PDB file of C-alpha atoms in Angstrom:
ATOM      1  CA  MET A 211       2.883  -9.184  -1.359  1.00 69.00           C
ATOM      2  CA  MET A 212       1.903  -6.346  -3.541  1.00 80.00           C
ATOM      3  CA  ALA A 213       5.421  -5.396  -4.532  1.00 82.00           C
ATOM      4  CA  PRO A 214       5.026  -6.166  -8.086  1.00 82.00           C
ATOM      5  CA  ILE A 215       2.096  -4.194  -8.654  1.00 87.00           C
ATOM      6  CA  ASN A 216       3.477  -1.188  -6.126  1.00 89.00           C
ATOM      7  CA  THR A 217       6.730  -1.122  -7.777  1.00 91.00           C
ATOM      8  CA  ARG A 218       5.191  -0.029 -10.894  1.00 91.00           C
ATOM      9  CA  ALA A 219       2.735   2.273  -9.542  1.00 91.00           C
ATOM     10  CA  VAL A 220       5.684   4.168  -7.617  1.00 93.00           C
ATOM     11  CA  ARG A 221       7.822   4.407 -10.465  1.00 92.00           C
ATOM     12  CA  ARG A 222       5.060   5.627 -12.901  1.00 91.00           C
ATOM     13  CA  SER A 223       4.443   8.471  -9.935  1.00 90.00           C
ATOM     14  CA  HIS A 224       7.768   9.352  -9.784  1.00 92.00           C
ATOM     15  CA  GLY A 225       7.967   9.545 -13.918  1.00 90.00           C
ATOM     16  CA  LEU A 226       5.272  12.093 -13.662  1.00 89.00           C
ATOM     17  CA  TYR A 227       6.589  14.151 -10.798  1.00 88.00           C
ATOM     18  CA  ALA A 228       9.726  14.228 -12.710  1.00 90.00           C
ATOM     19  CA  GLU A 229       8.094  15.622 -16.013  1.00 88.00           C
ATOM     20  CA  ALA A 230       5.704  18.166 -13.917  1.00 86.00           C
ATOM     21  CA  TYR A 231       7.788  18.949 -11.332  1.00 87.00           C
ATOM     22  CA  PRO A 232      11.707  17.992 -11.893  1.00 90.00           C
ATOM     23  CA  PRO A 233      13.512  16.595 -10.713  1.00 89.00           C
ATOM     24  CA  GLY A 234      10.372  14.634  -9.122  1.00 86.00           C
ATOM     25  CA  TYR A 235      11.811  12.508  -6.253  1.00 88.00           C
ATOM     26  CA  GLY A 236      14.938  13.481  -7.221  1.00 87.00           C
ATOM     27  CA  PRO A 237      17.868  11.817  -9.537  1.00 87.00           C
ATOM     28  CA  ASN A 238      18.836   8.814  -7.047  1.00 89.00           C
ATOM     29  CA  PHE A 239      15.372   7.871  -6.496  1.00 91.00           C
ATOM     30  CA  SER A 240      14.943   4.027  -5.643  1.00 90.00           C
ATOM     31  CA  TYR A 241      12.082   1.696  -4.442  1.00 90.00           C
ATOM     32  CA  ASN A 242      11.901  -1.282  -2.538  1.00 89.00           C
ATOM     33  CA  GLU A 243       9.506  -3.107  -0.855  1.00 87.00           C
ATOM     34  CA  VAL A 244       9.662  -5.536   2.413  1.00 85.00           C
ATOM     35  CA  GLN A 245       7.476  -7.303   4.641  1.00 83.00           C
ATOM     36  CA  LEU A 246       8.104  -8.058   8.147  1.00 83.00           C
ATOM     37  CA  ALA A 247       6.974 -11.022  10.037  1.00 86.00           C
ATOM     38  CA  ASP A 248       6.538 -11.683  13.648  1.00 88.00           C
ATOM     39  CA  SER A 249       8.066 -15.227  13.844  1.00 92.00           C
ATOM     40  CA  GLU A 250      10.163 -17.399  11.587  1.00 94.00           C
ATOM     41  CA  ARG A 251       7.398 -19.925  11.187  1.00 94.00           C
ATOM     42  CA  ARG A 252       5.090 -17.064   9.824  1.00 91.00           C
ATOM     43  CA  ALA A 253       7.729 -15.758   7.589  1.00 92.00           C
ATOM     44  CA  LYS A 254       8.491 -19.358   5.704  1.00 92.00           C
ATOM     45  CA  ALA A 255       5.085 -19.644   5.666  1.00 88.00           C
ATOM     46  CA  LEU A 256       4.546 -16.208   3.713  1.00 86.00           C
ATOM     47  CA  VAL A 257       7.558 -17.341   1.415  1.00 88.00           C
ATOM     48  CA  ARG A 258       6.009 -20.526   0.862  1.00 86.00           C
ATOM     49  CA  ILE A 259       2.943 -19.070  -0.517  1.00 85.00           C
ATOM     50  CA  LEU A 260       3.933 -16.086  -2.159  1.00 83.00           C
ATOM     51  CA  SER A 261       6.910 -18.359  -4.281  1.00 87.00           C
ATOM     52  CA  SER A 262       4.233 -21.151  -5.338  1.00 90.00           C
ATOM     53  CA  THR A 263       2.871 -22.006  -8.440  1.00 91.00           C
ATOM     54  CA  ALA A 264      -0.804 -21.844  -9.357  1.00 91.00           C
ATOM     55  CA  GLU A 265      -0.818 -25.572  -9.119  1.00 94.00           C
ATOM     56  CA  GLU A 266       0.780 -25.531  -5.602  1.00 92.00           C
ATOM     57  CA  ARG A 267      -1.646 -22.881  -4.385  1.00 88.00           C
ATOM     58  CA  LYS A 268      -4.914 -24.931  -5.771  1.00 92.00           C
ATOM     59  CA  GLN A 269      -3.266 -28.152  -3.860  1.00 93.00           C
ATOM     60  CA  MET A 270      -3.165 -25.580  -0.639  1.00 90.00           C
ATOM     61  CA  VAL A 271      -6.392 -24.632  -1.273  1.00 92.00           C
ATOM     62  CA  GLN A 272      -7.581 -28.324  -1.319  1.00 93.00           C
ATOM     63  CA  ALA A 273      -5.479 -29.051   1.872  1.00 93.00           C
ATOM     64  CA  GLY A 274      -7.348 -26.563   3.580  1.00 88.00           C
ATOM     65  CA  MET A 275      -4.292 -24.526   3.846  1.00 85.00           C
ATOM     66  CA  LEU A 276      -5.904 -21.530   1.698  1.00 85.00           C
ATOM     67  CA  PRO A 277      -9.190 -20.229   1.601  1.00 86.00           C
ATOM     68  CA  SER A 278     -11.445 -21.616  -1.577  1.00 88.00           C
ATOM     69  CA  PRO A 279     -12.081 -18.724  -4.230  1.00 85.00           C
ATOM     70  CA  GLY A 280     -14.780 -16.402  -2.740  1.00 83.00           C
ATOM     71  CA  GLN A 281     -14.354 -18.217   0.843  1.00 86.00           C
ATOM     72  CA  GLY A 282     -13.347 -14.944   2.713  1.00 82.00           C
ATOM     73  CA  PRO A 283     -13.100 -14.670   6.506  1.00 86.00           C
ATOM     74  CA  SER A 284     -15.782 -14.178   8.903  1.00 87.00           C
ATOM     75  CA  GLU A 285     -17.620 -10.539   9.756  1.00 90.00           C
ATOM     76  CA  GLU A 286     -15.768 -11.182  13.272  1.00 93.00           C
ATOM     77  CA  LYS A 287     -12.421 -12.117  11.687  1.00 91.00           C
ATOM     78  CA  ARG A 288     -12.835  -8.932   9.415  1.00 91.00           C
ATOM     79  CA  ALA A 289     -13.816  -7.026  12.538  1.00 92.00           C
ATOM     80  CA  LYS A 290     -10.513  -7.939  14.217  1.00 94.00           C
ATOM     81  CA  SER A 291      -8.019  -7.512  11.151  1.00 93.00           C
ATOM     82  CA  ARG A 292      -6.045  -4.596  10.883  1.00 93.00           C
ATOM     83  CA  PHE A 293      -3.246  -3.268   8.621  1.00 91.00           C
ATOM     84  CA  ARG A 294       0.290  -1.086   8.937  1.00 90.00           C
ATOM     85  CA  PHE A 295       2.431  -0.073   6.763  1.00 89.00           C
ATOM     86  CA  VAL A 296       5.710   1.802   7.712  1.00 88.00           C
ATOM     87  CA  LEU A 297       6.644   3.926   4.707  1.00 89.00           C
ATOM     88  CA  ARG A 298      10.197   4.949   4.891  1.00 88.00           C
ATOM     89  CA  ALA A 299      11.902   7.705   3.225  1.00 88.00           C
ATOM     90  CA  GLU A 300      15.769   8.457   3.282  1.00 87.00           C
ATOM     91  CA  ALA A 301      17.109  11.836   2.078  1.00 85.00           C
ATOM     92  CA  GLU A 302      20.566  12.158   0.123  1.00 83.00           C
ATOM     93  CA  ASP A 303      21.656  14.320   3.256  1.00 86.00           C
ATOM     94  CA  GLY A 304      20.842  11.312   5.779  1.00 85.00           C
ATOM     95  CA  THR A 305      17.607  12.932   6.982  1.00 87.00           C
ATOM     96  CA  VAL A 306      14.990   9.672   7.600  1.00 88.00           C
ATOM     97  CA  VAL A 307      11.184  10.109   7.889  1.00 90.00           C
ATOM     98  CA  ASN A 308       9.066   7.280   8.971  1.00 91.00           C
ATOM     99  CA  THR A 309       5.318   7.434   8.137  1.00 93.00           C
ATOM    100  CA  LEU A 310       2.579   4.933   9.591  1.00 93.00           C
ATOM    101  CA  VAL A 311      -0.589   4.456   7.152  1.00 95.00           C
ATOM    102  CA  ALA A 312      -3.137   1.998   9.511  1.00 96.00           C
ATOM    103  CA  GLY A 313      -6.423   0.762   9.406  1.00 96.00           C
ATOM    104  CA  GLY A 314      -8.862  -1.627   9.428  1.00 96.00           C
ATOM    105  CA  ASP A 315      -9.461  -4.840   7.553  1.00 94.00           C
ATOM    106  CA  PRO A 316      -7.474  -4.142   4.225  1.00 90.00           C
ATOM    107  CA  GLY A 317      -9.156  -6.916   2.436  1.00 84.00           C
ATOM    108  CA  TYR A 318     -12.648  -5.704   2.353  1.00 86.00           C
ATOM    109  CA  GLY A 319     -13.458  -2.702   4.485  1.00 90.00           C
ATOM    110  CA  GLU A 320     -10.627  -0.479   4.035  1.00 94.00           C
ATOM    111  CA  THR A 321     -10.199  -1.627  -0.005  1.00 93.00           C
ATOM    112  CA  ALA A 322     -13.791  -0.793  -0.431  1.00 94.00           C
ATOM    113  CA  LYS A 323     -13.248   2.869   1.592  1.00 95.00           C
ATOM    114  CA  MET A 324      -9.930   3.512  -0.712  1.00 95.00           C
ATOM    115  CA  VAL A 325     -11.853   2.808  -3.863  1.00 95.00           C
ATOM    116  CA  SER A 326     -14.998   4.617  -2.754  1.00 96.00           C
ATOM    117  CA  GLU A 327     -12.761   7.905  -1.489  1.00 97.00           C
ATOM    118  CA  SER A 328     -10.966   8.037  -4.879  1.00 95.00           C
ATOM    119  CA  ALA A 329     -13.992   8.192  -6.755  1.00 95.00           C
ATOM    120  CA  LEU A 330     -15.440  10.817  -4.588  1.00 96.00           C
ATOM    121  CA  THR A 331     -11.792  12.861  -4.518  1.00 95.00           C
ATOM    122  CA  ILE A 332     -12.335  12.461  -8.341  1.00 92.00           C
ATOM    123  CA  LEU A 333     -15.588  13.929  -8.211  1.00 94.00           C
ATOM    124  CA  GLN A 334     -14.992  16.614  -5.869  1.00 94.00           C
ATOM    125  CA  HIS A 335     -11.713  17.764  -7.644  1.00 92.00           C
ATOM    126  CA  GLU A 336     -12.942  17.016 -11.351  1.00 87.00           C
ATOM    127  CA  ALA A 337     -11.674  20.669 -12.782  1.00 84.00           C
ATOM    128  CA  THR A 338      -8.429  20.382 -11.068  1.00 83.00           C
ATOM    129  CA  ILE A 339      -7.528  16.768 -11.827  1.00 80.00           C
ATOM    130  CA  VAL A 340      -8.678  17.350 -15.425  1.00 65.00           C
ATOM    131  CA  GLN A 341      -6.300  20.043 -15.591  1.00 65.00           C
ATOM    132  CA  GLU A 342      -3.316  17.837 -14.091  1.00 67.00           C
ATOM    133  CA  ALA A 343      -4.093  14.839 -16.600  1.00 63.00           C
ATOM    134  CA  ARG A 344      -1.412  12.954 -18.243  1.00 68.00           C
ATOM    135  CA  THR A 345      -1.443  10.464 -21.200  1.00 70.00           C
ATOM    136  CA  GLY A 346      -1.638   7.019 -20.242  1.00 76.00           C
ATOM    137  CA  VAL A 347      -2.418   5.347 -16.437  1.00 79.00           C
ATOM    138  CA  VAL A 348      -2.103   7.975 -13.878  1.00 85.00           C
ATOM    139  CA  PRO A 349      -1.541   6.768 -10.269  1.00 88.00           C
ATOM    140  CA  PRO A 350      -3.416   7.928  -7.420  1.00 88.00           C
ATOM    141  CA  ALA A 351      -0.368   9.689  -5.375  1.00 89.00           C
ATOM    142  CA  PHE A 352      -0.010  11.923  -8.607  1.00 89.00           C
ATOM    143  CA  SER A 353      -3.546  12.742  -9.197  1.00 88.00           C
ATOM    144  CA  LEU A 354      -5.196  12.790  -5.889  1.00 92.00           C
ATOM    145  CA  GLY A 355      -2.442  12.989  -3.711  1.00 91.00           C
ATOM    146  CA  HIS A 356      -3.170  15.082  -0.683  1.00 92.00           C
ATOM    147  CA  ARG A 357      -6.627  15.538  -1.189  1.00 95.00           C
ATOM    148  CA  LEU A 358      -7.341  11.783  -1.372  1.00 96.00           C
ATOM    149  CA  ILE A 359      -5.602  11.306   1.732  1.00 96.00           C
ATOM    150  CA  ALA A 360      -7.496  13.989   3.521  1.00 96.00           C
ATOM    151  CA  ASN A 361     -10.512  11.780   2.336  1.00 96.00           C
ATOM    152  CA  LEU A 362      -9.175   8.707   3.697  1.00 97.00           C
ATOM    153  CA  VAL A 363      -8.164   9.768   7.214  1.00 97.00           C
ATOM    154  CA  ALA A 364     -11.910  11.641   7.455  1.00 97.00           C
ATOM    155  CA  GLN A 365     -12.822   7.965   6.999  1.00 96.00           C
ATOM    156  CA  GLY A 366     -10.518   6.641   9.743  1.00 96.00           C
ATOM    157  CA  ILE A 367      -7.554   5.641   7.984  1.00 97.00           C
ATOM    158  CA  GLU A 368      -4.532   7.107   9.736  1.00 97.00           C
ATOM    159  CA  PHE A 369      -1.634   8.483   8.002  1.00 96.00           C
ATOM    160  CA  LYS A 370       1.110   9.878  10.775  1.00 94.00           C
ATOM    161  CA  VAL A 371       4.519  10.804  11.131  1.00 94.00           C
ATOM    162  CA  ILE A 372       6.285   8.294  13.446  1.00 91.00           C
ATOM    163  CA  ASP A 373       9.686   8.347  15.420  1.00 77.00           C
ATOM    164  CA  ASN A 374      12.153   8.356  13.207  1.00 67.00           C
ATOM    165  CA  THR A 375      14.875   6.508  15.713  1.00 61.00           C
ATOM    166  CA  ALA A 376      12.482   3.784  16.212  1.00 56.00           C
ATOM    167  CA  LYS A 377      13.348   0.101  15.330  1.00 57.00           C
ATOM    168  CA  LEU A 378      11.093  -1.154  12.572  1.00 55.00           C
ATOM    169  CA  SER A 379       9.269  -4.383  13.651  1.00 55.00           C
ATOM    170  CA  PRO A 380       6.086  -6.174  13.469  1.00 51.00           C
ATOM    171  CA  LYS A 381       4.843  -4.671  16.388  1.00 54.00           C
ATOM    172  CA  LEU A 382       4.730  -1.040  15.485  1.00 48.00           C
TER     173      LEU A 382
END
């Protein structure tokens, strides 16, 4: 869902790392993002929504298939919501590392944590971040890195290496 934005941020981070710490993520670095669905029906629904035009999305809102602007989930639904991302890295030598990033409701609570903790990390480490600054947009992976991860973990967002032999599935 966020691939068009994430791809740009990851490539920018790679470019900055390559400049500061050659070769960055490596000369053969590539990035791809996919979304797993727990059923064919859900996968088709996601494709329909993600590939729809603005006019089609407007019709889906009018038909009650999508929420109206400003109409979000109830507090009860947000309390039950969770997100899980599995980040899979494959090295040229065949080494594979899967990392799980997980937390609560990504649309409200966890997004607010991420924004707030990013700001706090900047304030806590302003002197070193300013020294590391580059021109243009500097993504969090490059500018805040492990410092931000530590703050997010302290707020309940999980980052952990998982079984690298596990079959990736929506139920992970």
